[in-house]
XYZ file of C-alpha atoms in Angstrom:
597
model
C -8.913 -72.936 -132.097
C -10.539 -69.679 -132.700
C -11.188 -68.920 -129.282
C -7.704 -69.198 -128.420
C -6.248 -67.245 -131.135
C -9.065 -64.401 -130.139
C -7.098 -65.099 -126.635
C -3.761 -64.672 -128.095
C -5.047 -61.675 -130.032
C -6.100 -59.552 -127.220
C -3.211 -60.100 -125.268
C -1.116 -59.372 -128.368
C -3.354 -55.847 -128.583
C -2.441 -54.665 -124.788
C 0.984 -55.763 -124.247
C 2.039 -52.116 -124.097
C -0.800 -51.048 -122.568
C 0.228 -49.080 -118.568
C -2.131 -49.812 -115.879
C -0.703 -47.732 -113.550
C -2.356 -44.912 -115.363
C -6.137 -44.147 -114.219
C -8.557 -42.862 -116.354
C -7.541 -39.003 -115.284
C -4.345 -39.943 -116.835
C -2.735 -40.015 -112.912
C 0.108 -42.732 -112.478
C -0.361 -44.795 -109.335
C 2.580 -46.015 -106.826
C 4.457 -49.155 -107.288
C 4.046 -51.757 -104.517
C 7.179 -51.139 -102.977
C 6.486 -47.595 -102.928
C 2.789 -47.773 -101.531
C 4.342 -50.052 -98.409
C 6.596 -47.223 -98.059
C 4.516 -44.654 -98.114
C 2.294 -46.833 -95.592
C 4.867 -47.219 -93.439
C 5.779 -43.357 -92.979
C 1.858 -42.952 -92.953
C 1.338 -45.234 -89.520
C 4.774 -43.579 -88.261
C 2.619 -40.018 -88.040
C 0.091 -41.471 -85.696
C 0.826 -41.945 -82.126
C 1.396 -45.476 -80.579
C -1.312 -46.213 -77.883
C -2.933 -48.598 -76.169
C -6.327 -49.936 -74.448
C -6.155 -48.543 -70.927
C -4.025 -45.887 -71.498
C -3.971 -42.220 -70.387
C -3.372 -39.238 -72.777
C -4.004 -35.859 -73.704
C -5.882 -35.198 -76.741
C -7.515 -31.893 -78.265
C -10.751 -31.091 -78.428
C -12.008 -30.598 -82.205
C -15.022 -30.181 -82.161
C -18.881 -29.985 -80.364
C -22.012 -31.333 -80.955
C -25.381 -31.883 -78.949
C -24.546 -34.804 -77.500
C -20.504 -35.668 -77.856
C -17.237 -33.539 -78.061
C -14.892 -34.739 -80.564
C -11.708 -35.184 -79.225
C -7.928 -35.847 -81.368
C -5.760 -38.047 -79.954
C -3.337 -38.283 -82.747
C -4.722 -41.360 -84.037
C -6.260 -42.529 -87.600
C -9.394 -41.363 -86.696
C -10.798 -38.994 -83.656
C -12.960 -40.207 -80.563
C -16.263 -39.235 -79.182
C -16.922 -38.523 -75.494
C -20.112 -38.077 -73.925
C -21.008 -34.704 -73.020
C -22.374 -36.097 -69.560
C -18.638 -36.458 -68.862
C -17.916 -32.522 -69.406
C -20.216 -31.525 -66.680
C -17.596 -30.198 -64.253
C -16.323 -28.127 -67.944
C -19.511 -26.252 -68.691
C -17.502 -24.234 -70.708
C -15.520 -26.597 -72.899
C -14.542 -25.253 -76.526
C -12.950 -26.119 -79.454
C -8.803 -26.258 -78.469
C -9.124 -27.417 -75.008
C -7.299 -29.896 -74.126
C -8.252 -32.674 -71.698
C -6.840 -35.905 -70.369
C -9.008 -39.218 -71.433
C -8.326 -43.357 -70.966
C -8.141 -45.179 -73.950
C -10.750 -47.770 -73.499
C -10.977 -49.215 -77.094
C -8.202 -48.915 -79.503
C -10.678 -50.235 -82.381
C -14.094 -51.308 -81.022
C -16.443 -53.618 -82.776
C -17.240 -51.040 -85.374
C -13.581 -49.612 -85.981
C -14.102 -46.400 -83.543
C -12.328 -45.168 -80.855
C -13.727 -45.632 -78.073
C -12.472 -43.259 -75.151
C -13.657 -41.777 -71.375
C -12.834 -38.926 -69.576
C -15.141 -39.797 -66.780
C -12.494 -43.376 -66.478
C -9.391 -40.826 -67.225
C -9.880 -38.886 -64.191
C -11.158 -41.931 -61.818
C -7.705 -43.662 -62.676
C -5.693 -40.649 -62.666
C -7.312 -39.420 -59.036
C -6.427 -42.957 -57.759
C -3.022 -42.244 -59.271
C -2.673 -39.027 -56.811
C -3.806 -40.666 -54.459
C -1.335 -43.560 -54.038
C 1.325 -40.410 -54.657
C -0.240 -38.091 -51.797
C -0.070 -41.449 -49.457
C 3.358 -42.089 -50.158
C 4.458 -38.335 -50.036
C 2.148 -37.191 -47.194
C 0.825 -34.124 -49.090
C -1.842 -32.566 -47.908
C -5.070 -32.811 -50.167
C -8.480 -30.868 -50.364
C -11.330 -32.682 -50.784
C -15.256 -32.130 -50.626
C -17.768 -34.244 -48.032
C -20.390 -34.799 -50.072
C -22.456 -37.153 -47.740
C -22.778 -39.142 -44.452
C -22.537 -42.995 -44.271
C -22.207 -45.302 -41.946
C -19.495 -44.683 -39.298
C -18.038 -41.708 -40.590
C -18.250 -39.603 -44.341
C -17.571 -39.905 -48.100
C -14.804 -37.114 -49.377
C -14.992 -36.629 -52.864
C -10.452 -36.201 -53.587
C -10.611 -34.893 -57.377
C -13.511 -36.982 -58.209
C -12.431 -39.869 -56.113
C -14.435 -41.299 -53.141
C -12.423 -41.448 -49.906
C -13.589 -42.715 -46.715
C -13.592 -40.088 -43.222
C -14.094 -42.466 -40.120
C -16.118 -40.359 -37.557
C -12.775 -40.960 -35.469
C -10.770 -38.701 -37.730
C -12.720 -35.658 -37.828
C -11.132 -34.118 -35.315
C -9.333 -34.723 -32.185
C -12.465 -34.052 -30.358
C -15.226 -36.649 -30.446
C -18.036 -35.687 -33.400
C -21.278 -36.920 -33.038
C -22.903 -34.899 -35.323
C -21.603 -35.794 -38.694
C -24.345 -33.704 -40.650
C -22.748 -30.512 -39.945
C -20.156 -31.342 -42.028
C -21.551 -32.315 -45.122
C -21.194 -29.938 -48.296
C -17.719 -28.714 -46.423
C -14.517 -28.545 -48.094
C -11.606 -29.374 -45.824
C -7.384 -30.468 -45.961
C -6.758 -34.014 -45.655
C -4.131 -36.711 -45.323
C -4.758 -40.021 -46.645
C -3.939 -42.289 -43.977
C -4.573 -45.797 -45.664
C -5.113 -47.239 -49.604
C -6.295 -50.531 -50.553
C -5.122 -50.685 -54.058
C -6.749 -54.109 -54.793
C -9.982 -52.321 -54.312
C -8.585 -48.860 -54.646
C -10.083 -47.931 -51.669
C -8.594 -45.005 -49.424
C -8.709 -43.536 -46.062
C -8.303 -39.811 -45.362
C -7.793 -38.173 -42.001
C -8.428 -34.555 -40.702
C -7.333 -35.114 -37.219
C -4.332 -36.396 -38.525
C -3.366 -32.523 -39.671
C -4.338 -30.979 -36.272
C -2.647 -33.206 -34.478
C 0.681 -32.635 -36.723
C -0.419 -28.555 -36.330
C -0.502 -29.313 -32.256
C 2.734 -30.963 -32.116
C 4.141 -28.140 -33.919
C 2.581 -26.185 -31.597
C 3.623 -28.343 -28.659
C 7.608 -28.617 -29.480
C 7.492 -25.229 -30.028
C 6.310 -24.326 -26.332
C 8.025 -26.691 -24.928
C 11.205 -25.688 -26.894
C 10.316 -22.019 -24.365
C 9.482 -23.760 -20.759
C 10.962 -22.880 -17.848
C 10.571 -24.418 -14.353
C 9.000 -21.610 -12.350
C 8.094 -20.235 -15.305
C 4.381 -18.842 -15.006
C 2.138 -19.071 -17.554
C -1.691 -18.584 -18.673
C -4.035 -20.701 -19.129
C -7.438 -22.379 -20.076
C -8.759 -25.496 -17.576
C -9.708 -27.800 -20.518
C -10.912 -30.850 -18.062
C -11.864 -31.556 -14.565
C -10.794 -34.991 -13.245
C -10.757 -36.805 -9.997
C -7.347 -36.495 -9.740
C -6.781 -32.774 -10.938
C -7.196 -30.465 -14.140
C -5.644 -30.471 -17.535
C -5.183 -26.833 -18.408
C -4.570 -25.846 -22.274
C -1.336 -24.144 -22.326
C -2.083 -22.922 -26.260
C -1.553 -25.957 -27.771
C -0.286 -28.304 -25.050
C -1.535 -29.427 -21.902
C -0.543 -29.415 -18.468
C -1.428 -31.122 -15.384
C -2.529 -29.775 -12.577
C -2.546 -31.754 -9.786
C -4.897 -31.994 -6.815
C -2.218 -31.236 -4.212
C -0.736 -28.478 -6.382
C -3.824 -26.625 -6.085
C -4.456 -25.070 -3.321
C -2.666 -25.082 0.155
C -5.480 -25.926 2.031
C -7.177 -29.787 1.591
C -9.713 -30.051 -1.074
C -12.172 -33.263 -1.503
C -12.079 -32.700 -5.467
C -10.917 -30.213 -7.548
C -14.147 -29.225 -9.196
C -14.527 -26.984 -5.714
C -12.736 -24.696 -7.177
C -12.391 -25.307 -10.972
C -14.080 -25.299 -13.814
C -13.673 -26.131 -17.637
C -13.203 -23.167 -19.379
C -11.896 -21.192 -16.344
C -8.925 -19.137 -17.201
C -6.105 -18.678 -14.689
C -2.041 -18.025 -14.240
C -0.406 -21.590 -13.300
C 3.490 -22.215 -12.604
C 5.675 -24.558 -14.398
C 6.841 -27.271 -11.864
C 8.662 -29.470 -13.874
C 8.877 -31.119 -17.316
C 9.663 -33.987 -19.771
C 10.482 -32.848 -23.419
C 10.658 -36.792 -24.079
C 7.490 -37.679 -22.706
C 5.755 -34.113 -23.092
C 4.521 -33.854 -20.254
C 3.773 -30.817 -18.181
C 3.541 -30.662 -14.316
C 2.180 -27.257 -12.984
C 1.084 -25.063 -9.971
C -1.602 -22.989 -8.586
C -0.340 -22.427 -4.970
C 2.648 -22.144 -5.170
C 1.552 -18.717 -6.731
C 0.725 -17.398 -3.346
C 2.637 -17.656 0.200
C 2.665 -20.538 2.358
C -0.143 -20.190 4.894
C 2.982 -21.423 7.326
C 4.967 -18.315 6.530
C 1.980 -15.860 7.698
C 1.063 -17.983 10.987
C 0.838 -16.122 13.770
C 3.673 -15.496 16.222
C 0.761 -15.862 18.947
C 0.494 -19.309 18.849
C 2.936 -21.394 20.767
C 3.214 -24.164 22.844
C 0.092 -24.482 24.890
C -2.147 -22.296 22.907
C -5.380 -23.263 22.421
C -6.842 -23.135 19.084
C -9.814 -24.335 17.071
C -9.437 -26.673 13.282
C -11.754 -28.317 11.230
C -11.608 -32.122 10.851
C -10.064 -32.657 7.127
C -8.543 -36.416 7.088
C -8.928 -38.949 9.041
C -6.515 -41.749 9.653
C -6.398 -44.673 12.134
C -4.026 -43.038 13.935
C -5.238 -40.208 14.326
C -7.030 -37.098 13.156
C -6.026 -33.279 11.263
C -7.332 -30.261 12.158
C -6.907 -27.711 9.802
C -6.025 -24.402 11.526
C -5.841 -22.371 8.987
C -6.070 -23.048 5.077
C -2.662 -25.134 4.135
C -2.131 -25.415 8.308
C -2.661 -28.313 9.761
C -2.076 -30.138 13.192
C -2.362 -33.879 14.234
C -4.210 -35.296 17.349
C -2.838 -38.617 18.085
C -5.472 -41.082 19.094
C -3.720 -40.990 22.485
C -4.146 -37.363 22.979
C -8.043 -37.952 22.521
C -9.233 -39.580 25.779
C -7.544 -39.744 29.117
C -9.363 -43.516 28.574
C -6.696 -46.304 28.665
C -8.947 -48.142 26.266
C -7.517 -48.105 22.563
C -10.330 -45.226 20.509
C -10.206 -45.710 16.933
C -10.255 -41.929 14.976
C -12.372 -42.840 12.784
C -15.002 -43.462 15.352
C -14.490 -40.674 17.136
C -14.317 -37.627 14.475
C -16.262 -36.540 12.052
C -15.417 -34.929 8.432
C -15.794 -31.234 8.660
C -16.795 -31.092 12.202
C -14.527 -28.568 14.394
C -12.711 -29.301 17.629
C -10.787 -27.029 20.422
C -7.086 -28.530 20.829
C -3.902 -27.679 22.612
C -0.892 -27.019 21.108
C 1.616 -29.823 22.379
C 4.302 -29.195 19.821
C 5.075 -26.925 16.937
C 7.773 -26.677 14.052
C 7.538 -23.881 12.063
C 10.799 -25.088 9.862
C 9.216 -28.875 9.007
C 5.699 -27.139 9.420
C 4.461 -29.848 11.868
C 2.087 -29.065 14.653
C 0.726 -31.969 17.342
C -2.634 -31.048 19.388
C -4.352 -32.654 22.281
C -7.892 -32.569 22.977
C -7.252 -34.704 26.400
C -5.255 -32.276 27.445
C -8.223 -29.118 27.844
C -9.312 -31.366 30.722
C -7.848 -32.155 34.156
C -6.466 -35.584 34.324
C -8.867 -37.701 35.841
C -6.979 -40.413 37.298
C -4.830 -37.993 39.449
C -7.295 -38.177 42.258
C -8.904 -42.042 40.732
C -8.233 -43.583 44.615
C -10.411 -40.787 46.038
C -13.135 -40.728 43.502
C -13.428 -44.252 42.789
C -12.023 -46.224 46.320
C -11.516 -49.943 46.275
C -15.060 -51.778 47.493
C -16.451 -48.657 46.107
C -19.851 -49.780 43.783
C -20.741 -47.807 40.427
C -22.420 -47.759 37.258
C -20.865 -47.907 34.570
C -21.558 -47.939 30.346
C -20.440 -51.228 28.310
C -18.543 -50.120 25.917
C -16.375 -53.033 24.397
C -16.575 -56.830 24.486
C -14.011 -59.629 24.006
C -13.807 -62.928 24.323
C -12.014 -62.463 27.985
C -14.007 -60.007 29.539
C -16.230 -56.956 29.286
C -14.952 -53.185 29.067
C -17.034 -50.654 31.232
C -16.697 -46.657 30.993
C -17.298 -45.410 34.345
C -16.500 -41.898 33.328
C -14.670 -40.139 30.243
C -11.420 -41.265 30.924
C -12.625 -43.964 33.638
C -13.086 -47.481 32.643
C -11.996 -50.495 33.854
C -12.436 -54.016 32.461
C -14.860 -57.011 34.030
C -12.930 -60.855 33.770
C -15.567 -63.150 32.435
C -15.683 -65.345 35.613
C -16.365 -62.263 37.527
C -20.352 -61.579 35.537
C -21.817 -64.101 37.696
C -21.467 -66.593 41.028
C -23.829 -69.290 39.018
C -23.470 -69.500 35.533
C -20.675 -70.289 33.588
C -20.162 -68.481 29.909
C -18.494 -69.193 26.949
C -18.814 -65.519 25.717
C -19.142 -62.296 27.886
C -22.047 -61.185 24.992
C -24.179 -64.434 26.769
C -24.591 -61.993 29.751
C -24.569 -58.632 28.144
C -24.508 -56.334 25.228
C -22.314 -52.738 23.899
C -24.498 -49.927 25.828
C -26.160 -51.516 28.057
C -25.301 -49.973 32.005
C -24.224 -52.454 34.713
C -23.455 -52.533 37.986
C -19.587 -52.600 39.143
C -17.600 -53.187 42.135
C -14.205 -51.614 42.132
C -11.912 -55.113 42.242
C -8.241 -53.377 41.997
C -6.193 -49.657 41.140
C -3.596 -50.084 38.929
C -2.774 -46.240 39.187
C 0.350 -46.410 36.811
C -1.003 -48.240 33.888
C -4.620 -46.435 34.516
C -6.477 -49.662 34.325
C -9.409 -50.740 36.979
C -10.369 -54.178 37.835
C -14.144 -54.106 38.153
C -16.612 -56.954 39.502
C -20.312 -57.843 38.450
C -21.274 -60.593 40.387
C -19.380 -58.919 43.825
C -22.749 -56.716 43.743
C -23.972 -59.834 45.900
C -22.455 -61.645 48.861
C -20.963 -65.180 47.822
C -24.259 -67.958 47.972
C -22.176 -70.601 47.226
C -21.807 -70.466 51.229
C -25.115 -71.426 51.534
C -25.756 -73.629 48.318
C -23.125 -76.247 50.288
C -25.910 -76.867 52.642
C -28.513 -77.212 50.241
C -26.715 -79.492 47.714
C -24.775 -81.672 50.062
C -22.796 -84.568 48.570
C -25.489 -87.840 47.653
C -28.366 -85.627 47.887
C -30.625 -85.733 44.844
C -32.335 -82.905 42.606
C -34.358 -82.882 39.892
C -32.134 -80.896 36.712
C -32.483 -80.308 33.073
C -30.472 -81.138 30.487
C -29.013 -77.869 28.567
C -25.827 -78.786 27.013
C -24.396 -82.607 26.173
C -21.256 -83.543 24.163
C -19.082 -86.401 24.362
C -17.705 -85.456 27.418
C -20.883 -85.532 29.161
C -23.743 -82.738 29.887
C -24.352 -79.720 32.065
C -27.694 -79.674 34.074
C -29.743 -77.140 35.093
C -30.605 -77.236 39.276
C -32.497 -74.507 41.405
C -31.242 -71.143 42.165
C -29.641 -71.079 38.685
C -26.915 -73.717 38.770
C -25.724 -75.303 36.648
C -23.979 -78.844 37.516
C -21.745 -81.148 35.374
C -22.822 -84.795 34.390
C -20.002 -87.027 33.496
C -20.809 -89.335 30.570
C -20.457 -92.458 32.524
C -23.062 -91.073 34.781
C -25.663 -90.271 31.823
C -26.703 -94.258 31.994
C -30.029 -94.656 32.587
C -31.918 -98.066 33.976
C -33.331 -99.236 30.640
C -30.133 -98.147 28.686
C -31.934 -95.134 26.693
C -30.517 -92.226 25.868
C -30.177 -88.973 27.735
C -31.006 -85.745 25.203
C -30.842 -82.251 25.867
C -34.025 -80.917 27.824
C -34.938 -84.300 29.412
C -35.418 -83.151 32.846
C -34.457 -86.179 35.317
C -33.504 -86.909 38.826
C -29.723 -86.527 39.591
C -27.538 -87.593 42.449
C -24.799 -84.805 43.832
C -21.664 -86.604 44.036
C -19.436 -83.772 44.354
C -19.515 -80.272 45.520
C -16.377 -77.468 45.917
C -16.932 -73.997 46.873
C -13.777 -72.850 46.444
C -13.962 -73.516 42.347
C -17.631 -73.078 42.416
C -17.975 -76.298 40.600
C -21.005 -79.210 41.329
C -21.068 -83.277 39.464
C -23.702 -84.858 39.464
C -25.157 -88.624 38.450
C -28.560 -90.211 36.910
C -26.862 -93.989 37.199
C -26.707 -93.622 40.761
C -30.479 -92.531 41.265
C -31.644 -96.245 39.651
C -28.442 -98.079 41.388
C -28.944 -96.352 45.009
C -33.159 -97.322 44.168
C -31.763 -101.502 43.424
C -29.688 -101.324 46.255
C -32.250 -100.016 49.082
C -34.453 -102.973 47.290
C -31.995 -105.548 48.270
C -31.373 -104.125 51.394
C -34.299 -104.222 52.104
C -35.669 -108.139 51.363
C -32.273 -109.044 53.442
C -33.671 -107.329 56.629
C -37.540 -108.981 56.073
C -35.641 -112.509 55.492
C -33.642 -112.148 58.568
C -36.476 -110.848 60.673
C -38.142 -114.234 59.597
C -35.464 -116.380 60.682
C -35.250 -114.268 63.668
C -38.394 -114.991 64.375
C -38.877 -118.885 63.563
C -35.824 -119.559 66.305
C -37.721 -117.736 68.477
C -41.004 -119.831 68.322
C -39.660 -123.161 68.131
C -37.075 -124.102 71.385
C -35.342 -127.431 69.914
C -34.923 -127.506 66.429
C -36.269 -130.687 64.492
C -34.431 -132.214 61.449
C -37.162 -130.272 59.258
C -36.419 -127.107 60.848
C -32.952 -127.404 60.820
C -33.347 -127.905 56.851
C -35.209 -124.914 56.164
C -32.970 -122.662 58.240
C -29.948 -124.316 56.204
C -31.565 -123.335 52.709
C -32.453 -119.468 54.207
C -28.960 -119.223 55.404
C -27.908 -119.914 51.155
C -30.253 -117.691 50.183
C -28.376 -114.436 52.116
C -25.365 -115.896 50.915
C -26.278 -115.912 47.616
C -27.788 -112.484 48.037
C -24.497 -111.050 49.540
C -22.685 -111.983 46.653
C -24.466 -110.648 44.526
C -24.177 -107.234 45.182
């Protein structure tokens, strides 16, 4: 009871009492009016968030941090380490930071202005890409394949390929060197980015290039740098674009490549041939620069003028001598030789080596010109019947084979051709390079004088009388010779004899008595069963050595038995019944015997 009326007491005693007074005698706000005045309080303060970029002021310095004001509750510190590219930050500066904590795990802000100018360089970046604004950036080292650009404190990646338009292979020079770029490629997944300094030149030289060729003119002449030295010709630098040169365009006269008289770096005047603003290309001229060498040719020469050239080309049908530089005639293989026997040019001439020709014709319009070398000698086969009679016998050079025959220079000019079946009276060839070889010298026999055509029949084995007139006698028709066996097929074999003949063996006639084989180089007895002169051609048999051998046998035990019956009659004048029996079984036995063969 007392306790609670002490209770009721107190509360009695400060009923009127105003808390909202402090003990300075201040009034505080009401609750409505402190959530207002909270309200208008977080209203002054900026909105931001984590990962945000904004400018703040710098407030103030110490050792180690610079205090920087971002219009929030309470001010953030940065690292110094971050200010090294501002040595001379102050008090009032303002800078551009990310907002990396709004409220870390002690209630600070936590901000960077290293992270503020990563994300904002990636940020100008992505805009110089899309714009194609040109950007300067540092190289501040060499890596693998090309070199790291530092873009406003961004790494960038320079392939060596993009250096420049000409190839770099020393990437060290570079380094430390600040140079325009144009990013060429971003990766913003990784943010990685790709900057080019080719790219620029090459925009500068197509400036460069519509620009001249906004100016050409065909036959316009121009001067210029030779910038490289092909196989084909030489690209000369026009200032900016290039031209082609080409091999034929350089000089009149015939050049094996063009570094004979070019070089890179050489400087010269070259005409403008033609052109292709589409394709920007450039075709141009040195010769054409000076007269054609046809123009200043000499009145002198004319039609049967002899002059001198130097071999420059060589075809197969023919060869050019170059007169004069950009002058040129053609001898014709036919208007080498007088020689009926085709010459290939190629063969004949030489690259660079210098011939006397006649003039056969000449154009000065189409600038043609045809020369003989044939013609600086007398024709040969105007007189051939006197110098070279029918009968007549020579030597001669081999000079061609085919399968046909053999081809035989008797002379420049002279030749004449030897038919296979006229190398030899005895042996037979399947190929004239059997019996002889290109250069070797053989004896010939004028055969024929085709006059007309200038062609000779010549004769090898005519160096000798005929012996088949006397080989008749010696292998007469069922003589028999010993031969060797050189060639067998299915048709039979060919046999070597004496005196270098050769004889044919039908197969039937290979047989021999105890029904072996004949192989090539058994050397046998053989039977002559036929002989002609006329076709020079001999057959011969081994079966009819061994049957001619069984026949003389028989022949010859029929004569002894009748010489015994013969003489038995004789001896005994009447015949008895025994006698008469024994002649009876002699007469079966020759009976017998002549039946059987």
């Amino acid at each position: 009871m007392e306790e609670n009326q002490i209770l009721n007491n107190q509360n009695n005693a400060h009923d009127d009492f105003d808390w909202s007074i402090d003990k300075r005698n201040v009034s505080n706000y009401s609750q409505e009016k402190r959530q207002a005045l909270e309200k208008e309080y977080e209203g002054s303060f900026k909105a931001i968030t984590d990962g945000e970029l904004i400018t703040g002021t710098v407030e103030g310095l110490t050792k180690t941090d610079v205090i920087i004001n971002i219009g929030d509750k309470s001010d953030g510190l940065v690292s110094l380490n971050e200010f090294r590219d501002m040595p001379g930050v102050k008090i009032g500066d303002e800078v551009e930071v990310l907002v990396v904590e709004k409220e870390d795990r002690n209630g600070n802000l936590n901000l960077s202005r290293r992270m503020a100018r990563q994300v904002r360089s990636w940020q100008n970046v992505v805009d110089y890409f899309k714009s194609g604004e040109v950007v300067t950036g540092t190289i501040t080292s060499k890596t693998k394949g090309g070199l790291i650009v530092d873009v406003n404190g961004l790494e960038t990646f320079l392939p060596g390929s993009q250096i420049d338009v000409k190839p770099v292979t020393d990437y060290d020079q570079y380094v430390g060197k600040t140079m325009d770029f144009k990013v060429v490629k971003i990766n913003e997944q990784i943010r990685n980015a790709v900057v080019s300094h080719k790219a620029l030149i090459e925009s500068d030289l197509e400036q460069q290039r519509g620009e001249i060729m906004s100016k050409l003119e065909k036959g316009q002449v121009l001067e210029g740098t030779i910038k490289n030295v092909t196989d084909f010709g030489a690209f000369v630098d026009l200032g900016g674009v290039d031209g082609l040169l080409y091999i034929t365009d350089i000089s009149w006269g015939r050049i094996s490549h063009p570094s004979e008289v070019l070089e890179n770096g050489q400087k010269l005047n070259v005409v403008v041939l033609d052109f292709d603003d589409e394709k920007k290309r450039i075709s141009l001229g040195l010769k054409q620069l000076s007269a054609h060498p046809w123009d200043s040719l000499s009145a002198e020469i004319t039609e049967g003028s002899v002059i001198k050239g130097k071999v420059v080309n060589i075809e197969d049908y023919g060869s050019f001598l170059e007169v004069l530089p950009g002058v040129e005639g053609l001898v014709h293989v036919s208007e080498i030789t007088w020689s009926s026997q085709p010459i290939n040019a190629k063969e004949f001439f030489t690259m660079g080596d210098e011939y006397e020709a006649k003039v056969v014709t000449l154009d000065r319009e189409e600038r043609k010109m045809s020369l003989s070398i044939k013609q600086l000698t007398e024709d040969p086969w105007e007189n051939i019947d006197e110098r070279f009679p029918v009968d007549s016998k020579h030597k001669g050079t081999v000079k061609n084979i085919t399968p046909y025959g053999v081809f035989v220079e008797l002379e420049t000019g002279i030749g004449g051709m030897i038919h296979i079946s006229d190398l030899s009276w005895t042996k037979r060839f399947n190929h004239p390079s059997e019996f002889t070889k290109v250069g070797d010298v053989i004896d010939v026999v004028i055969l024929s004088i085709d006059k007309d055509n200038r062609k000779l029949s010549l004769g090898h084995k005519q160096i000798e009388d005929d012996p088949w007139i006397n080989f008749e006698g010696i292998f007469p028709v069922g003589s028999t010779h010993e031969g060797k066996v050189i060639r067998k097929d299915d048709k039979g074999a060919n046999i070597q004899l004496e005196h270098g003949l050769e004889a044919f063996v039908p197969a039937r006639h290979l047989r021999k008595e105890d029904g072996g084989d004949i192989n090539v180089d058994d050397t046998l007895n053989f039977v002559i069963i036929e002989f002609d002169r006329n076709d020079k051609r001999i057959m011969a048999s081994h079966a009819r050595v061994w049957e001619q051998a069984k026949s003389d046998e028989k022949e010859a035990v029929a004569k002894e038995t009748k010489d015994s019956v013969k003489k038995m009659q004789d001896k005994v004048e009447k015949p008895t019944l025994g006698n008469l029996g024994a002649l009876a079984d002699i007469k079966q036995k020759l009976k017998d015997e002549e039946e059987n063969k």
